[in-house]
Amino acid sequence: MKIDFKKTLDTYRARRGVFRIVEVPPLRYLMIDGHGDPNTSREYVDALAALYPVAYTLKFASKRGLDRDYVVPPLEALWWAEDMTSFTVNRDKSQWEWTAMLMVPDWAGDDMVAAAIETVGAKSDPPAALGRIRIETLREGTVVQTLHVGSYDDEAAVLAELHDDFVPNSGLRMTGRHHEIYLSDPRRVEPAKLRTILRQPVVPA
């Protein structure tokens, strides 16, 4: 039976207009770090071009070797900047730092990940950013998350409400990095219908 983590993990559930406090367990990801506007940065394009082939190679290896099939989880990214108002007020994407990520099932060990990277690297035209992939466990703990429906450029108002209203009024303060989970494929879905989970790690104030 093929597992779809978007349906089995509570951390992939969110509702529009509702800020929900969630406990996120440690999760393993394929990761690549970068800098700059994802809409114009070649670095971001190269990161995705490396992550997806490895993720799918790992999926097929799991199905063949372990008889455990699953849907490759959605693309995720961590975002941060020296001045966090670049997310909510200025929206200066050139100042953004990011980590692009795809989740890896807990049964796929580091040896399987290494073998998947090696397989992709052995192809005639391997991805340029393949050597930048790392496998890492992300430990976010307590987070606040909500569902944003619409263009990525329209997230500012939701983030401002999250940062400046819900978090402090709930006796919390932000920690860690802004996290986005892309439930829609922007190549197939018009901007007004894009579904994105916006997540912010928090701790008691």
XYZ file of N, CA and C in Angstrom, residues 21-186:
498
model
N -1.540 25.498 16.870
C -0.288 25.119 17.528
C -0.125 23.610 17.388
N 1.031 23.197 16.856
C 1.281 21.791 16.526
C 2.636 21.374 17.088
N 2.718 20.131 17.550
C 3.997 19.557 17.953
C 4.547 18.735 16.790
N 5.657 19.153 16.259
C 6.249 18.482 15.100
C 7.351 17.536 15.571
N 7.272 16.260 15.237
C 8.337 15.330 15.632
C 9.581 15.568 14.793
N 10.734 15.068 15.224
C 11.932 15.173 14.378
C 11.692 14.473 13.043
N 12.041 15.143 11.946
C 11.850 14.593 10.609
C 13.135 14.761 9.806
N 13.424 13.772 8.967
C 14.643 13.805 8.149
C 14.347 14.354 6.763
N 15.288 15.146 6.265
C 15.098 15.784 4.967
C 16.371 15.709 4.129
N 16.164 15.644 2.813
C 17.199 16.024 1.871
C 17.194 17.550 1.836
N 18.364 18.176 1.954
C 18.421 19.631 2.048
C 19.498 20.213 1.139
N 19.213 21.421 0.626
C 20.214 22.240 -0.057
C 20.003 23.680 0.379
N 21.083 24.364 0.746
C 21.021 25.763 1.170
C 21.296 26.703 0.001
N 20.754 27.930 0.113
C 21.014 28.918 -0.924
C 20.637 30.309 -0.470
N 20.736 31.253 -1.395
C 20.488 32.668 -1.094
C 19.824 33.333 -2.288
N 18.911 34.276 -1.992
C 18.365 35.124 -3.036
C 16.928 34.820 -3.405
N 16.408 35.594 -4.339
C 15.032 35.526 -4.794
C 14.798 34.204 -5.532
N 13.890 33.350 -5.031
C 13.661 32.062 -5.700
C 13.074 32.216 -7.103
N 12.474 33.370 -7.381
C 11.879 33.582 -8.702
C 12.921 33.873 -9.779
N 14.088 34.325 -9.352
C 15.115 34.717 -10.318
C 16.445 34.014 -10.104
N 16.591 33.308 -8.995
C 17.872 32.706 -8.638
C 18.102 31.377 -9.356
N 19.180 31.289 -10.107
C 19.552 30.022 -10.735
C 19.887 28.990 -9.665
N 20.391 29.465 -8.545
C 20.766 28.591 -7.440
C 19.551 27.799 -6.941
N 18.385 28.458 -6.880
C 17.171 27.792 -6.410
C 16.705 26.745 -7.425
N 16.740 27.113 -8.697
C 16.366 26.163 -9.760
C 17.266 24.934 -9.713
N 18.570 25.161 -9.553
C 19.516 24.038 -9.495
C 19.268 23.152 -8.281
N 18.871 23.773 -7.170
C 18.605 23.001 -5.951
C 17.457 22.023 -6.175
N 16.366 22.507 -6.772
C 15.223 21.625 -7.015
C 15.565 20.558 -8.048
N 16.381 20.921 -9.022
C 16.770 19.972 -10.070
C 17.649 18.853 -9.518
N 18.239 19.063 -8.364
C 19.039 18.019 -7.716
C 18.215 17.223 -6.705
N 17.363 17.906 -5.952
C 16.606 17.239 -4.892
C 15.614 16.210 -5.442
N 14.874 16.577 -6.479
C 13.813 15.683 -6.955
C 14.330 14.362 -7.527
N 15.370 14.356 -8.369
C 15.859 13.062 -8.863
C 16.320 12.131 -7.739
N 16.955 12.701 -6.718
C 17.394 11.868 -5.595
C 16.181 11.344 -4.833
N 15.181 12.201 -4.601
C 13.989 11.779 -3.867
C 13.260 10.661 -4.592
N 13.132 10.761 -5.912
C 12.425 9.721 -6.654
C 13.250 8.443 -6.766
N 14.562 8.582 -6.885
C 15.427 7.400 -6.897
C 15.310 6.658 -5.565
N 15.254 7.404 -4.477
C 15.101 6.810 -3.152
C 13.739 6.125 -3.013
N 12.704 6.755 -3.536
C 11.356 6.168 -3.493
C 11.329 4.812 -4.205
N 11.900 4.762 -5.420
C 11.877 3.518 -6.182
C 12.750 2.448 -5.521
N 13.853 2.858 -4.890
C 14.692 1.901 -4.175
C 13.939 1.319 -2.982
N 13.166 2.153 -2.295
C 12.376 1.690 -1.166
C 11.305 0.696 -1.629
N 10.682 1.000 -2.763
C 9.632 0.111 -3.283
C 10.210 -1.232 -3.708
N 11.342 -1.201 -4.406
C 11.957 -2.443 -4.899
C 12.625 -3.239 -3.788
N 13.414 -2.545 -2.980
C 14.230 -3.253 -2.006
C 13.541 -3.556 -0.692
N 12.601 -2.698 -0.288
C 11.957 -2.866 1.008
C 10.467 -3.164 0.891
N 9.942 -3.140 -0.346
C 8.514 -3.330 -0.581
C 7.681 -2.305 0.198
N 8.222 -1.067 0.268
C 7.519 0.024 0.951
C 7.439 1.194 -0.016
N 6.262 1.419 -0.547
C 6.068 2.476 -1.530
C 5.434 3.699 -0.864
N 5.723 4.859 -1.387
C 5.167 6.086 -0.818
C 5.144 7.181 -1.873
N 4.327 8.179 -1.632
C 4.281 9.362 -2.479
C 5.397 10.298 -2.014
N 6.231 10.759 -2.937
C 7.279 11.709 -2.556
C 6.614 12.920 -1.910
N 7.023 13.269 -0.696
C 6.372 14.382 0.015
C 6.533 15.708 -0.722
N 5.711 16.697 -0.359
C 5.778 17.986 -1.049
C 7.078 18.727 -0.763
N 7.423 19.608 -1.671
C 8.575 20.478 -1.470
C 8.341 21.353 -0.249
N 9.391 21.542 0.538
C 9.345 22.440 1.692
C 10.560 23.348 1.640
N 10.502 24.447 2.378
C 11.656 25.343 2.436
C 11.664 26.112 3.743
N 12.847 26.319 4.268
C 13.068 27.230 5.389
C 13.540 28.553 4.805
N 13.046 29.655 5.382
C 13.401 30.987 4.896
C 13.791 31.870 6.072
N 14.818 32.668 5.893
C 15.204 33.612 6.938
C 16.019 34.745 6.319
N 16.191 35.789 7.113
C 16.966 36.937 6.675
C 17.445 37.679 7.909
N 18.488 38.460 7.749
C 18.995 39.248 8.871
C 17.919 40.192 9.380
N 17.141 40.772 8.471
C 16.018 41.627 8.822
C 14.734 40.902 8.434
N 14.013 40.379 9.425
C 12.839 39.563 9.145
C 11.675 40.365 8.565
N 11.742 41.704 8.605
C 10.691 42.487 7.959
C 10.742 42.330 6.445
N 11.821 41.765 5.936
C 11.897 41.524 4.494
C 10.875 40.483 4.052
N 10.272 39.773 5.042
C 9.211 38.819 4.732
C 7.825 39.444 4.826
N 7.649 40.396 5.754
C 6.309 40.888 6.043
C 6.051 42.308 5.576
N 7.058 43.141 5.498
C 6.863 44.552 5.164
C 7.534 44.898 3.839
N 8.834 44.672 3.778
C 9.574 45.080 2.584
C 9.477 44.068 1.445
N 9.324 42.781 1.804
C 9.296 41.680 0.825
C 10.480 41.777 -0.128
N 11.657 42.023 0.439
C 12.879 42.125 -0.364
C 13.490 40.738 -0.487
N 13.110 40.020 -1.532
C 13.517 38.631 -1.679
C 15.008 38.467 -1.947
N 15.651 39.513 -2.409
C 17.090 39.417 -2.654
C 17.868 39.221 -1.361
N 17.229 39.511 -0.216
C 17.888 39.383 1.079
C 17.619 38.032 1.738
N 16.835 37.204 1.096
C 16.407 35.958 1.724
C 17.477 34.875 1.641
N 17.621 34.141 2.732
C 18.391 32.899 2.770
C 17.371 31.753 2.791
N 17.729 30.615 2.232
C 16.759 29.526 2.206
C 17.426 28.160 2.264
N 16.628 27.192 2.674
C 17.000 25.780 2.599
C 15.836 25.049 1.947
N 16.046 24.521 0.755
C 15.030 23.734 0.059
C 15.112 22.293 0.555
N 13.938 21.639 0.754
C 13.926 20.344 1.436
C 12.858 19.409 0.874
N 13.160 18.122 0.909
C 12.181 17.070 0.658
C 12.320 16.039 1.776
N 11.212 15.694 2.404
C 11.241 14.773 3.538
C 11.588 13.353 3.096
N 12.313 12.652 3.954
C 12.730 11.271 3.714
C 12.074 10.377 4.770
N 11.456 9.266 4.386
C 10.849 8.369 5.374
C 11.882 7.854 6.373
N 11.428 7.604 7.593
C 12.373 7.203 8.637
C 12.994 5.839 8.371
N 12.358 5.013 7.525
C 12.923 3.688 7.256
C 14.014 3.718 6.178
N 14.173 4.842 5.499
C 15.216 4.948 4.474
C 16.492 5.461 5.134
N 17.415 4.555 5.408
C 18.625 4.908 6.136
C 19.585 5.757 5.323
N 20.590 6.265 6.005
C 21.584 7.121 5.350
C 22.293 6.388 4.220
N 22.432 5.051 4.371
C 23.077 4.283 3.306
C 22.232 4.288 2.039
N 20.912 4.219 2.188
C 20.024 4.276 1.036
C 20.064 5.655 0.379
N 20.127 6.693 1.205
C 20.212 8.050 0.663
C 21.511 8.219 -0.117
N 22.610 7.751 0.466
C 23.907 7.858 -0.216
C 23.893 7.099 -1.534
N 23.254 5.931 -1.542
C 23.179 5.139 -2.777
C 22.337 5.856 -3.831
N 21.263 6.528 -3.401
C 20.417 7.271 -4.337
C 21.185 8.433 -4.951
N 21.942 9.139 -4.136
C 22.759 10.255 -4.640
C 23.802 9.737 -5.624
N 24.416 8.595 -5.287
C 25.419 8.008 -6.180
C 24.798 7.590 -7.517
N 23.601 7.042 -7.466
C 22.914 6.621 -8.689
C 22.627 7.816 -9.589
N 22.122 8.896 -9.008
C 21.832 10.096 -9.789
C 23.130 10.698 -10.335
N 24.190 10.648 -9.542
C 25.468 11.201 -9.975
C 26.113 10.419 -11.106
N 25.726 9.152 -11.263
C 26.314 8.315 -12.302
C 25.668 8.534 -13.666
N 24.620 9.323 -13.716
C 23.966 9.589 -14.991
C 24.847 10.466 -15.871
N 24.546 10.475 -17.163
C 25.392 11.186 -18.121
C 25.421 12.684 -17.887
N 24.336 13.248 -17.343
C 24.280 14.683 -17.096
C 23.731 14.927 -15.689
N 24.543 14.686 -14.663
C 24.058 14.807 -13.284
C 23.723 16.254 -12.931
N 22.806 16.470 -11.998
C 22.432 17.827 -11.595
C 23.627 18.607 -11.057
N 23.668 19.889 -11.383
C 24.803 20.725 -10.996
C 24.950 20.841 -9.484
N 23.820 20.825 -8.761
C 23.860 21.030 -7.308
C 23.855 19.728 -6.520
N 24.067 18.597 -7.193
C 23.982 17.303 -6.513
C 24.936 17.221 -5.324
N 26.123 17.760 -5.474
C 27.115 17.690 -4.404
C 26.780 18.521 -3.187
N 25.759 19.364 -3.298
C 25.366 20.220 -2.174
C 24.274 19.593 -1.316
N 23.750 18.446 -1.747
C 22.682 17.804 -0.969
C 23.260 17.219 0.316
N 22.524 17.409 1.381
C 22.867 16.744 2.647
C 21.593 16.140 3.225
N 21.733 15.176 4.118
C 20.601 14.596 4.828
C 20.703 15.062 6.270
N 19.609 15.616 6.783
C 19.658 16.197 8.129
C 18.304 16.031 8.805
N 18.326 15.858 10.124
C 17.099 15.792 10.910
C 16.732 17.184 11.389
N 15.511 17.601 11.102
C 15.010 18.910 11.536
C 14.163 18.701 12.786
N 14.512 19.406 13.852
C 13.790 19.311 15.124
C 13.148 20.661 15.419
N 11.894 20.802 15.030
C 11.209 22.084 15.204
C 10.426 22.162 16.513
N 9.897 21.044 16.987
C 9.135 21.076 18.234
C 7.801 21.792 18.068
N 7.522 22.746 18.948
C 6.252 23.474 18.910
C 6.268 24.520 17.804
N 5.209 24.498 16.990
C 5.100 25.462 15.895
C 3.672 25.996 15.849
N 3.516 27.132 15.176
C 2.201 27.636 14.801
C 2.121 27.558 13.283
N 1.026 27.032 12.760
C 0.919 26.951 11.313
C -0.504 27.251 10.851
N -0.601 27.683 9.603
C -1.880 27.976 8.976
C -1.758 27.692 7.494
N -2.896 27.640 6.811
C -2.911 27.421 5.371
C -3.130 28.751 4.659
N -2.234 29.058 3.738
C -2.408 30.229 2.874
C -2.860 29.744 1.504
N -3.918 30.358 0.991
C -4.393 30.047 -0.353
C -4.209 31.289 -1.209
N -3.410 31.171 -2.254
C -3.151 32.310 -3.119
C -1.689 32.397 -3.500
N -1.347 33.488 -4.145
C 0.022 33.705 -4.601
C 0.990 33.775 -3.424
N 2.201 33.313 -3.663
C 3.242 33.421 -2.629
C 3.468 34.883 -2.253
N 3.307 35.790 -3.200
C 3.547 37.203 -2.936
C 2.460 37.830 -2.077
N 1.373 37.089 -1.828
C 0.289 37.610 -0.996
C 0.347 37.073 0.434
N 1.467 36.472 0.815
C 1.587 35.893 2.156
C 1.832 36.936 3.244
N 2.264 38.140 2.867
C 2.749 39.110 3.845
C 1.733 39.420 4.937
N 0.465 39.619 4.567
C -0.551 39.974 5.559
C -0.772 38.843 6.559
N -0.759 37.600 6.068
C -0.939 36.445 6.953
C 0.245 36.334 7.909
N 1.446 36.515 7.381
C 2.640 36.424 8.225
C 2.680 37.540 9.258
N 2.257 38.735 8.867
C 2.234 39.849 9.811
C 1.276 39.555 10.956
N 0.111 38.983 10.633
C -0.849 38.616 11.681
C -0.279 37.532 12.587
N 0.399 36.564 11.989
C 1.015 35.488 12.768
C 2.104 36.033 13.687
N 3.017 36.828 13.121
C 4.175 37.323 13.874
C 3.780 38.345 14.944
N 2.890 39.274 14.566
C 2.643 40.450 15.409
C 1.404 40.339 16.270
N 0.546 39.369 15.992
C -0.708 39.250 16.732
C -0.807 37.900 17.435
N -0.961 36.826 16.660
C -1.236 35.537 17.277
C -0.113 35.078 18.213
N 1.125 35.148 17.752
C 2.235 34.629 18.563
C 2.363 35.376 19.892
N 2.504 36.702 19.909
C 2.639 37.377 21.208
C 1.383 37.280 22.074
N 0.196 37.302 21.460
C -1.049 37.217 22.226
C -1.296 35.828 22.784
N -0.533 34.854 22.316
C -0.644 33.488 22.824
C 0.438 33.187 23.860
N 1.165 34.214 24.283
C 2.231 34.014 25.267
C 3.425 33.296 24.699
N 3.682 33.487 23.404
C 4.773 32.806 22.730
C 5.725 33.820 22.110
N 6.872 33.336 21.714
C 7.780 34.139 20.902
C 8.371 33.256 19.817
N 8.725 33.884 18.714
C 9.232 33.123 17.571
C 10.665 32.669 17.809
N 10.954 31.492 17.285
C 12.309 30.961 17.295
C 12.482 30.166 16.008
N 13.693 29.785 15.688
C 13.880 28.988 14.484
C 13.572 29.778 13.229
N 13.316 29.071 12.142
C 13.174 29.685 10.830
C 11.778 29.491 10.257
N 11.334 30.499 9.529
C 10.047 30.436 8.836
C 10.067 29.245 7.878
N 8.980 28.474 7.897
C 8.916 27.202 7.176
C 7.684 27.218 6.274
N 7.860 26.872 5.019
C 6.746 26.781 4.086
C 6.690 25.381 3.487
N 5.459 24.879 3.320
C 5.223 23.569 2.734
C 4.306 23.777 1.532
N 4.778 23.404 0.360
C 4.079 23.717 -0.881
C 3.208 22.531 -1.314
N 1.921 22.632 -1.017
C 0.990 21.546 -1.312
C 0.558 21.541 -2.773
N 0.801 22.632 -3.486
C 0.408 22.745 -4.896
C 1.639 22.861 -5.775
N 1.505 22.430 -7.011
C 2.558 22.561 -8.013
C 2.307 23.843 -8.807
N 3.158 24.860 -8.652
C 2.910 26.140 -9.345
C 2.951 26.031 -10.857
